[in-house]
């Protein structure tokens, strides 16, 4: 009888602890979403420059930042006002109304940038496999490079 009572007390205690953890988690994540919606931060690009270092370009509150990110710290390398078009695009993307125009523009740019040969050239917008070993364009490019060597 004592073991049943102890087991029930342990189960009740665990239930209270897990319920409290769930409640705290829910309150913290809901508050974080509201703060994130008020100040949108958009990562425009990231380039690794070492094993544990990278450079990140982001827009936040109408400002564009270039950050140096390492394992131990984040350093602002440069900051300036974001171009008006980029800031308007970020604001439009975070607005509740659906935005379909940028998707159509990106699709048209991808079609215009890729020639019939499918080679990936700087300045072009590559497809899903662009630059990958799985891409047929990569194999064609390698074959043409070998052919030039002969």
Coordinates of N, CA and C in Angstrom, one line a residue:
X1 N 0.8 -1.2 0.0 CA 0.0 0.0 0.0 C 0.9 1.3 0.0
X2 N 2.0 1.2 0.8 CA 2.9 2.4 0.8 C 3.5 2.7 -0.5
X3 N 3.8 1.6 -1.3 CA 4.5 1.9 -2.6 C 3.5 2.5 -3.6
X4 N 2.2 2.1 -3.5 CA 1.2 2.7 -4.4 C 1.1 4.2 -4.1
X5 N 1.0 4.6 -2.8 CA 0.9 6.0 -2.4 C 2.1 6.8 -2.9
X6 N 3.3 6.2 -2.7 CA 4.6 6.9 -3.1 C 4.6 7.0 -4.6
X7 N 4.2 6.0 -5.4 CA 4.2 6.1 -6.8 C 3.2 7.2 -7.3
X8 N 2.0 7.2 -6.7 CA 1.0 8.3 -7.0 C 1.6 9.7 -6.7
X9 N 2.3 9.8 -5.6 CA 2.8 11.1 -5.2 C 3.9 11.5 -6.2
X10 N 4.7 10.6 -6.7 CA 5.8 10.9 -7.6 C 5.2 11.3 -9.0
X11 N 4.1 10.5 -9.4 CA 3.5 10.8 -10.7 C 2.8 12.2 -10.6
X12 N 2.2 12.5 -9.5 CA 1.5 13.8 -9.4 C 2.6 14.9 -9.4
X13 N 3.7 14.7 -8.7 CA 4.8 15.7 -8.7 C 5.4 15.9 -10.1
X14 N 5.6 14.9 -10.8 CA 6.1 15.0 -12.1 C 5.1 15.7 -13.1
X15 N 3.9 15.4 -12.9 CA 2.9 16.1 -13.7 C 2.8 17.6 -13.5
X16 N 3.0 18.0 -12.2 CA 3.0 19.4 -11.9 C 4.3 20.1 -12.4
X17 N 5.4 19.4 -12.3 CA 6.6 20.0 -12.9 C 6.6 20.1 -14.4
X18 N 6.1 19.1 -15.1 CA 6.0 19.2 -16.5 C 5.0 20.2 -17.0
X19 N 3.9 20.3 -16.3 CA 2.9 21.3 -16.6 C 3.4 22.7 -16.4
X20 N 4.2 22.9 -15.3 CA 4.8 24.2 -15.1 C 5.8 24.6 -16.2
X21 N 6.7 23.6 -16.6 CA 7.6 23.8 -17.7 C 6.9 24.1 -19.0
X22 N 5.8 23.4 -19.3 CA 5.1 23.7 -20.5 C 4.5 25.1 -20.5
X23 N 3.9 25.5 -19.4 CA 3.3 26.8 -19.2 C 4.4 27.9 -19.4
X24 N 5.6 27.8 -18.8 CA 6.6 28.8 -19.0 C 7.1 28.8 -20.4
X25 N 7.3 27.6 -21.0 CA 7.7 27.6 -22.4 C 6.8 28.3 -23.3
X26 N 5.5 28.1 -23.1 CA 4.5 28.7 -23.9 C 4.5 30.2 -23.8
X27 N 4.6 30.7 -22.6 CA 4.6 32.1 -22.3 C 5.8 32.8 -23.0
X28 N 7.0 32.1 -22.9 CA 8.2 32.7 -23.4 C 8.2 32.7 -24.9
X29 N 7.7 31.7 -25.6 CA 7.7 31.6 -27.0 C 6.7 32.6 -27.6
X30 N 5.6 32.8 -27.0 CA 4.6 33.7 -27.5 C 5.1 35.1 -27.4
X31 N 5.8 35.5 -26.3 CA 6.3 36.8 -26.2 C 7.4 37.1 -27.2
X32 N 8.2 36.1 -27.5 CA 9.3 36.2 -28.5 C 8.7 36.4 -29.9
X33 N 7.6 35.8 -30.3 CA 7.0 36.0 -31.6 C 6.5 37.4 -31.8
X34 N 5.9 38.0 -30.7 CA 5.4 39.3 -30.8 C 6.6 40.3 -31.0
X35 N 7.6 40.1 -30.3 CA 8.8 41.0 -30.4 C 9.4 40.9 -31.8
X36 N 9.5 39.7 -32.3 CA 10.1 39.5 -33.6 C 9.2 40.2 -34.7
X37 N 7.9 40.2 -34.6 CA 7.1 40.8 -35.6 C 7.2 42.3 -35.6
X38 N 7.5 42.9 -34.4 CA 7.7 44.3 -34.3 C 8.9 44.8 -35.0
X39 N 10.0 44.1 -35.0 CA 11.3 44.5 -35.6 C 11.8 43.4 -36.5
X40 N 11.5 43.4 -37.8 CA 11.9 42.4 -38.6 C 13.4 42.4 -38.9
X41 N 14.1 41.3 -38.8 CA 15.5 41.2 -39.2 C 15.6 40.2 -40.3
X42 N 16.2 40.6 -41.4 CA 16.3 39.8 -42.6 C 17.8 39.5 -42.9
X43 N 18.2 38.3 -42.9 CA 19.5 37.9 -43.3 C 19.6 37.9 -44.8
X44 N 20.4 38.8 -45.4 CA 20.5 38.9 -46.8 C 21.5 37.9 -47.4
X45 N 22.6 37.6 -46.6 CA 23.6 36.7 -47.1 C 24.6 36.3 -46.0
X46 N 25.2 35.2 -46.2 CA 26.2 34.7 -45.3 C 27.3 34.0 -46.0
X47 N 28.5 34.3 -45.7 CA 29.7 33.7 -46.4 C 30.7 33.2 -45.3
X48 N 31.0 31.9 -45.3 CA 32.0 31.4 -44.4 C 33.4 31.8 -44.9
X49 N 34.2 32.3 -43.9 CA 35.6 32.7 -44.3 C 36.6 31.9 -43.5
X50 N 36.2 31.0 -42.8 CA 37.1 30.1 -42.0 C 36.3 28.9 -41.4
X51 N 37.0 28.2 -40.6 CA 36.3 27.0 -40.0 C 35.2 27.4 -39.1
X52 N 35.4 28.5 -38.3 CA 34.4 28.9 -37.4 C 34.1 30.4 -37.5
X53 N 34.3 31.0 -38.6 CA 34.1 32.4 -38.8 C 33.3 32.6 -40.1
X54 N 32.5 33.7 -40.1 CA 31.7 34.0 -41.3 C 31.4 35.5 -41.3
X55 N 31.0 36.0 -42.4 CA 30.5 37.4 -42.6 C 29.0 37.3 -43.0
X56 N 28.2 38.1 -42.3 CA 26.8 38.1 -42.5 C 26.3 39.5 -42.8
X57 N 25.4 39.6 -43.8 CA 24.8 40.8 -44.2 C 23.4 40.7 -43.8
X58 N 22.9 41.7 -43.1 CA 21.5 41.7 -42.7 C 20.9 43.1 -42.6
X59 N 19.5 43.1 -42.8 CA 18.8 44.4 -42.6 C 18.0 44.3 -41.4
X60 N 17.9 45.4 -40.6 CA 17.1 45.5 -39.4 C 16.8 47.0 -39.2
X61 N 15.5 47.2 -39.1 CA 15.0 48.6 -38.8 C 15.5 49.6 -39.8
X62 N 15.5 49.3 -41.1 CA 16.0 50.2 -42.1 C 17.5 50.4 -42.2
X63 N 18.2 49.6 -41.4 CA 19.7 49.7 -41.5 C 20.2 48.4 -42.0
X64 N 21.3 48.5 -42.8 CA 22.0 47.3 -43.3 C 23.3 47.2 -42.5
X65 N 23.5 46.0 -42.0 CA 24.7 45.7 -41.2 C 25.6 44.6 -41.8
X66 N 26.9 44.7 -41.8 CA 27.8 43.7 -42.2 C 28.5 43.2 -40.9
X67 N 28.2 42.0 -40.5 CA 28.7 41.5 -39.2 C 29.8 40.4 -39.4
X68 N 30.8 40.5 -38.6 CA 31.8 39.4 -38.5 C 31.4 38.5 -37.4
X69 N 31.1 37.2 -37.7 CA 30.6 36.3 -36.7 C 31.7 35.2 -36.5
X70 N 32.1 35.0 -35.2 CA 33.0 34.0 -34.9 C 32.4 33.1 -33.8
X71 N 33.1 32.1 -33.4 CA 32.6 31.2 -32.3 C 32.3 32.0 -31.0
X72 N 33.1 33.0 -30.7 CA 33.0 33.7 -29.4 C 32.3 35.0 -29.5
X73 N 32.2 35.7 -30.6 CA 31.6 37.0 -30.6 C 31.1 37.4 -32.0
X74 N 30.3 38.5 -32.0 CA 29.8 39.1 -33.2 C 30.3 40.6 -33.2
X75 N 30.9 41.0 -34.4 CA 31.4 42.3 -34.5 C 30.8 43.0 -35.7
X76 N 30.4 44.3 -35.5 CA 29.8 45.0 -36.6 C 31.0 45.6 -37.4
X77 N 31.1 45.1 -38.6 CA 32.2 45.5 -39.5 C 31.8 46.8 -40.2
X78 N 30.5 47.0 -40.6 CA 30.1 48.2 -41.3 C 28.5 48.3 -41.1
X79 N 28.1 49.5 -41.1 CA 26.6 49.7 -41.0 C 26.3 50.9 -41.8
X80 N 25.1 50.9 -42.5 CA 24.6 52.0 -43.3 C 23.1 51.9 -43.4
X81 N 22.5 52.9 -44.0 CA 21.1 52.8 -44.2 C 20.8 51.8 -45.3
X82 N 19.8 51.0 -45.1 CA 19.4 50.1 -46.1 C 18.8 50.8 -47.3
X83 N 19.1 50.3 -48.5 CA 18.5 50.9 -49.7 C 16.9 50.9 -49.5
X84 N 16.3 52.0 -50.0 CA 14.9 52.1 -49.8 C 14.1 51.0 -50.4
X85 N 14.5 50.5 -51.6 CA 13.8 49.3 -52.2 C 13.9 48.1 -51.3
X86 N 15.1 47.8 -50.8 CA 15.3 46.6 -50.0 C 14.5 46.7 -48.7
X87 N 14.4 47.9 -48.1 CA 13.6 48.1 -46.9 C 12.1 47.9 -47.1
X88 N 11.7 48.5 -48.3 CA 10.3 48.3 -48.6 C 9.9 46.8 -48.9
X89 N 10.9 46.1 -49.5 CA 10.7 44.7 -49.8 C 10.6 43.9 -48.5
X90 N 11.4 44.2 -47.5 CA 11.4 43.5 -46.2 C 10.1 43.8 -45.5
X91 N 9.6 45.0 -45.6 CA 8.4 45.4 -44.9 C 7.2 44.7 -45.6
X92 N 7.2 44.7 -47.0 CA 6.2 44.0 -47.7 C 6.1 42.5 -47.4
X93 N 7.3 41.9 -47.2 CA 7.4 40.5 -47.0 C 6.9 40.1 -45.6
X94 N 7.0 41.1 -44.6 CA 6.5 40.8 -43.3 C 5.1 41.3 -43.1
X95 N 4.5 41.9 -44.1 CA 3.1 42.4 -43.9 C 2.1 41.2 -44.0
X96 N 0.9 41.3 -43.4 CA 0.0 40.2 -43.4 C -0.6 39.9 -44.8
X97 N -0.5 40.8 -45.8 CA -1.1 40.6 -47.1 C -0.1 39.7 -47.9
X98 N -0.6 38.8 -48.7 CA 0.3 37.9 -49.5 C 1.0 38.7 -50.5
X99 N 2.3 38.4 -50.8 CA 3.0 39.1 -51.8 C 3.5 38.1 -52.8
X100 N 3.0 38.2 -54.0 CA 3.3 37.2 -55.0 C 4.3 37.8 -56.1
X101 N 4.4 39.1 -56.2 CA 5.2 39.7 -57.2 C 6.7 39.3 -57.1
X102 N 7.3 39.3 -55.9 CA 8.7 38.9 -55.9 C 9.0 37.5 -56.3
X103 N 8.0 36.6 -56.1 CA 8.2 35.2 -56.6 C 8.2 35.2 -58.1
X104 N 7.3 35.9 -58.7 CA 7.2 35.9 -60.2 C 8.5 36.6 -60.8
X105 N 9.0 37.6 -60.1 CA 10.2 38.3 -60.6 C 11.4 37.4 -60.5
X106 N 11.5 36.7 -59.3 CA 12.6 35.7 -59.2 C 12.6 34.6 -60.2
X107 N 11.3 34.1 -60.5 CA 11.2 33.0 -61.4 C 11.6 33.5 -62.8
X108 N 11.2 34.7 -63.2 CA 11.5 35.3 -64.5 C 13.0 35.5 -64.6
X109 N 13.6 36.0 -63.5 CA 15.1 36.2 -63.5 C 15.8 34.9 -63.7
X110 N 15.3 33.9 -63.0 CA 16.0 32.6 -63.1 C 15.9 32.0 -64.6
X111 N 14.7 32.2 -65.2 CA 14.6 31.7 -66.6 C 15.5 32.5 -67.5
X112 N 15.6 33.8 -67.3 CA 16.4 34.7 -68.2 C 17.9 34.5 -68.0
X113 N 18.3 34.1 -66.8 CA 19.7 34.0 -66.5 C 20.3 32.7 -66.9
X114 N 19.5 31.6 -67.0 CA 20.0 30.3 -67.4 C 19.8 30.2 -68.9
X115 N 21.0 30.0 -69.6 CA 20.9 29.8 -71.0 C 20.6 28.4 -71.3
X116 N 20.5 28.0 -72.6 CA 20.1 26.7 -73.0 C 21.2 25.7 -72.6
X117 N 22.5 26.2 -72.5 CA 23.6 25.3 -72.2 C 23.5 24.9 -70.7
X118 N 22.9 25.6 -69.8 CA 22.7 25.3 -68.4 C 24.0 25.5 -67.6
X119 N 25.0 26.1 -68.2 CA 26.2 26.4 -67.4 C 26.0 27.4 -66.3
X120 N 26.6 27.2 -65.2 CA 26.5 28.2 -64.1 C 27.6 29.2 -64.3
X121 N 27.2 30.5 -64.5 CA 28.2 31.6 -64.7 C 27.9 32.6 -63.6
X122 N 28.9 33.2 -63.0 CA 28.7 34.2 -62.0 C 27.8 35.3 -62.5
X123 N 26.8 35.7 -61.7 CA 25.8 36.7 -62.1 C 24.5 36.0 -62.5
X124 N 24.5 34.8 -62.9 CA 23.3 34.1 -63.2 C 22.7 33.5 -61.9
X125 N 21.4 33.3 -62.0 CA 20.7 32.7 -60.9 C 20.6 31.2 -61.2
X126 N 21.4 30.4 -60.4 CA 21.4 29.0 -60.7 C 20.1 28.3 -60.3
X127 N 19.9 27.1 -60.9 CA 18.7 26.3 -60.6 C 18.9 25.6 -59.2
X128 N 18.1 24.6 -59.0 CA 18.1 23.9 -57.7 C 19.4 23.2 -57.5
X129 N 19.9 22.6 -58.6 CA 21.2 21.8 -58.5 C 22.4 22.6 -59.0
X130 N 22.2 23.9 -59.3 CA 23.3 24.7 -59.9 C 24.6 24.5 -59.1
X131 N 25.7 24.1 -59.8 CA 27.0 24.0 -59.1 C 27.2 22.6 -58.4
X132 N 26.2 21.8 -58.3 CA 26.2 20.5 -57.6 C 26.8 19.5 -58.6
X133 N 27.4 18.5 -58.0 CA 27.9 17.4 -58.8 C 26.8 16.6 -59.5
X134 N 25.6 16.7 -59.0 CA 24.4 16.1 -59.5 C 23.8 16.8 -60.8
X135 N 24.3 18.0 -61.0 CA 23.7 18.8 -62.1 C 24.3 18.4 -63.4
X136 N 23.5 18.2 -64.4 CA 24.0 17.9 -65.7 C 24.9 19.0 -66.3
X137 N 24.6 20.2 -65.9 CA 25.4 21.4 -66.4 C 26.8 21.3 -65.9
X138 N 27.0 20.8 -64.7 CA 28.3 20.6 -64.1 C 29.1 19.6 -64.9
X139 N 28.5 18.5 -65.3 CA 29.2 17.5 -66.1 C 29.5 18.0 -67.5
X140 N 28.6 18.8 -68.1 CA 28.9 19.4 -69.4 C 30.1 20.4 -69.3
X141 N 30.1 21.2 -68.2 CA 31.2 22.1 -68.0 C 32.5 21.4 -67.8
X142 N 32.5 20.3 -67.1 CA 33.7 19.6 -66.9 C 34.2 18.9 -68.2
X143 N 33.3 18.4 -69.0 CA 33.7 17.8 -70.3 C 34.2 18.8 -71.2
X144 N 33.6 20.0 -71.2 CA 34.2 21.1 -72.1 C 35.5 21.5 -71.7
X145 N 35.8 21.6 -70.4 CA 37.1 22.0 -69.8 C 38.1 20.9 -70.2
X146 N 37.8 19.6 -70.1 CA 38.7 18.6 -70.5 C 39.0 18.6 -71.9
X147 N 38.0 18.9 -72.8 CA 38.1 19.0 -74.2 C 39.1 20.1 -74.6
X148 N 39.0 21.2 -73.9 CA 39.9 22.3 -74.2 C 41.4 22.0 -73.8
X149 N 41.6 21.1 -72.9 CA 42.9 20.7 -72.5 C 43.6 19.9 -73.5
X150 N 42.9 19.1 -74.3 CA 43.5 18.2 -75.3 C 44.0 18.9 -76.4

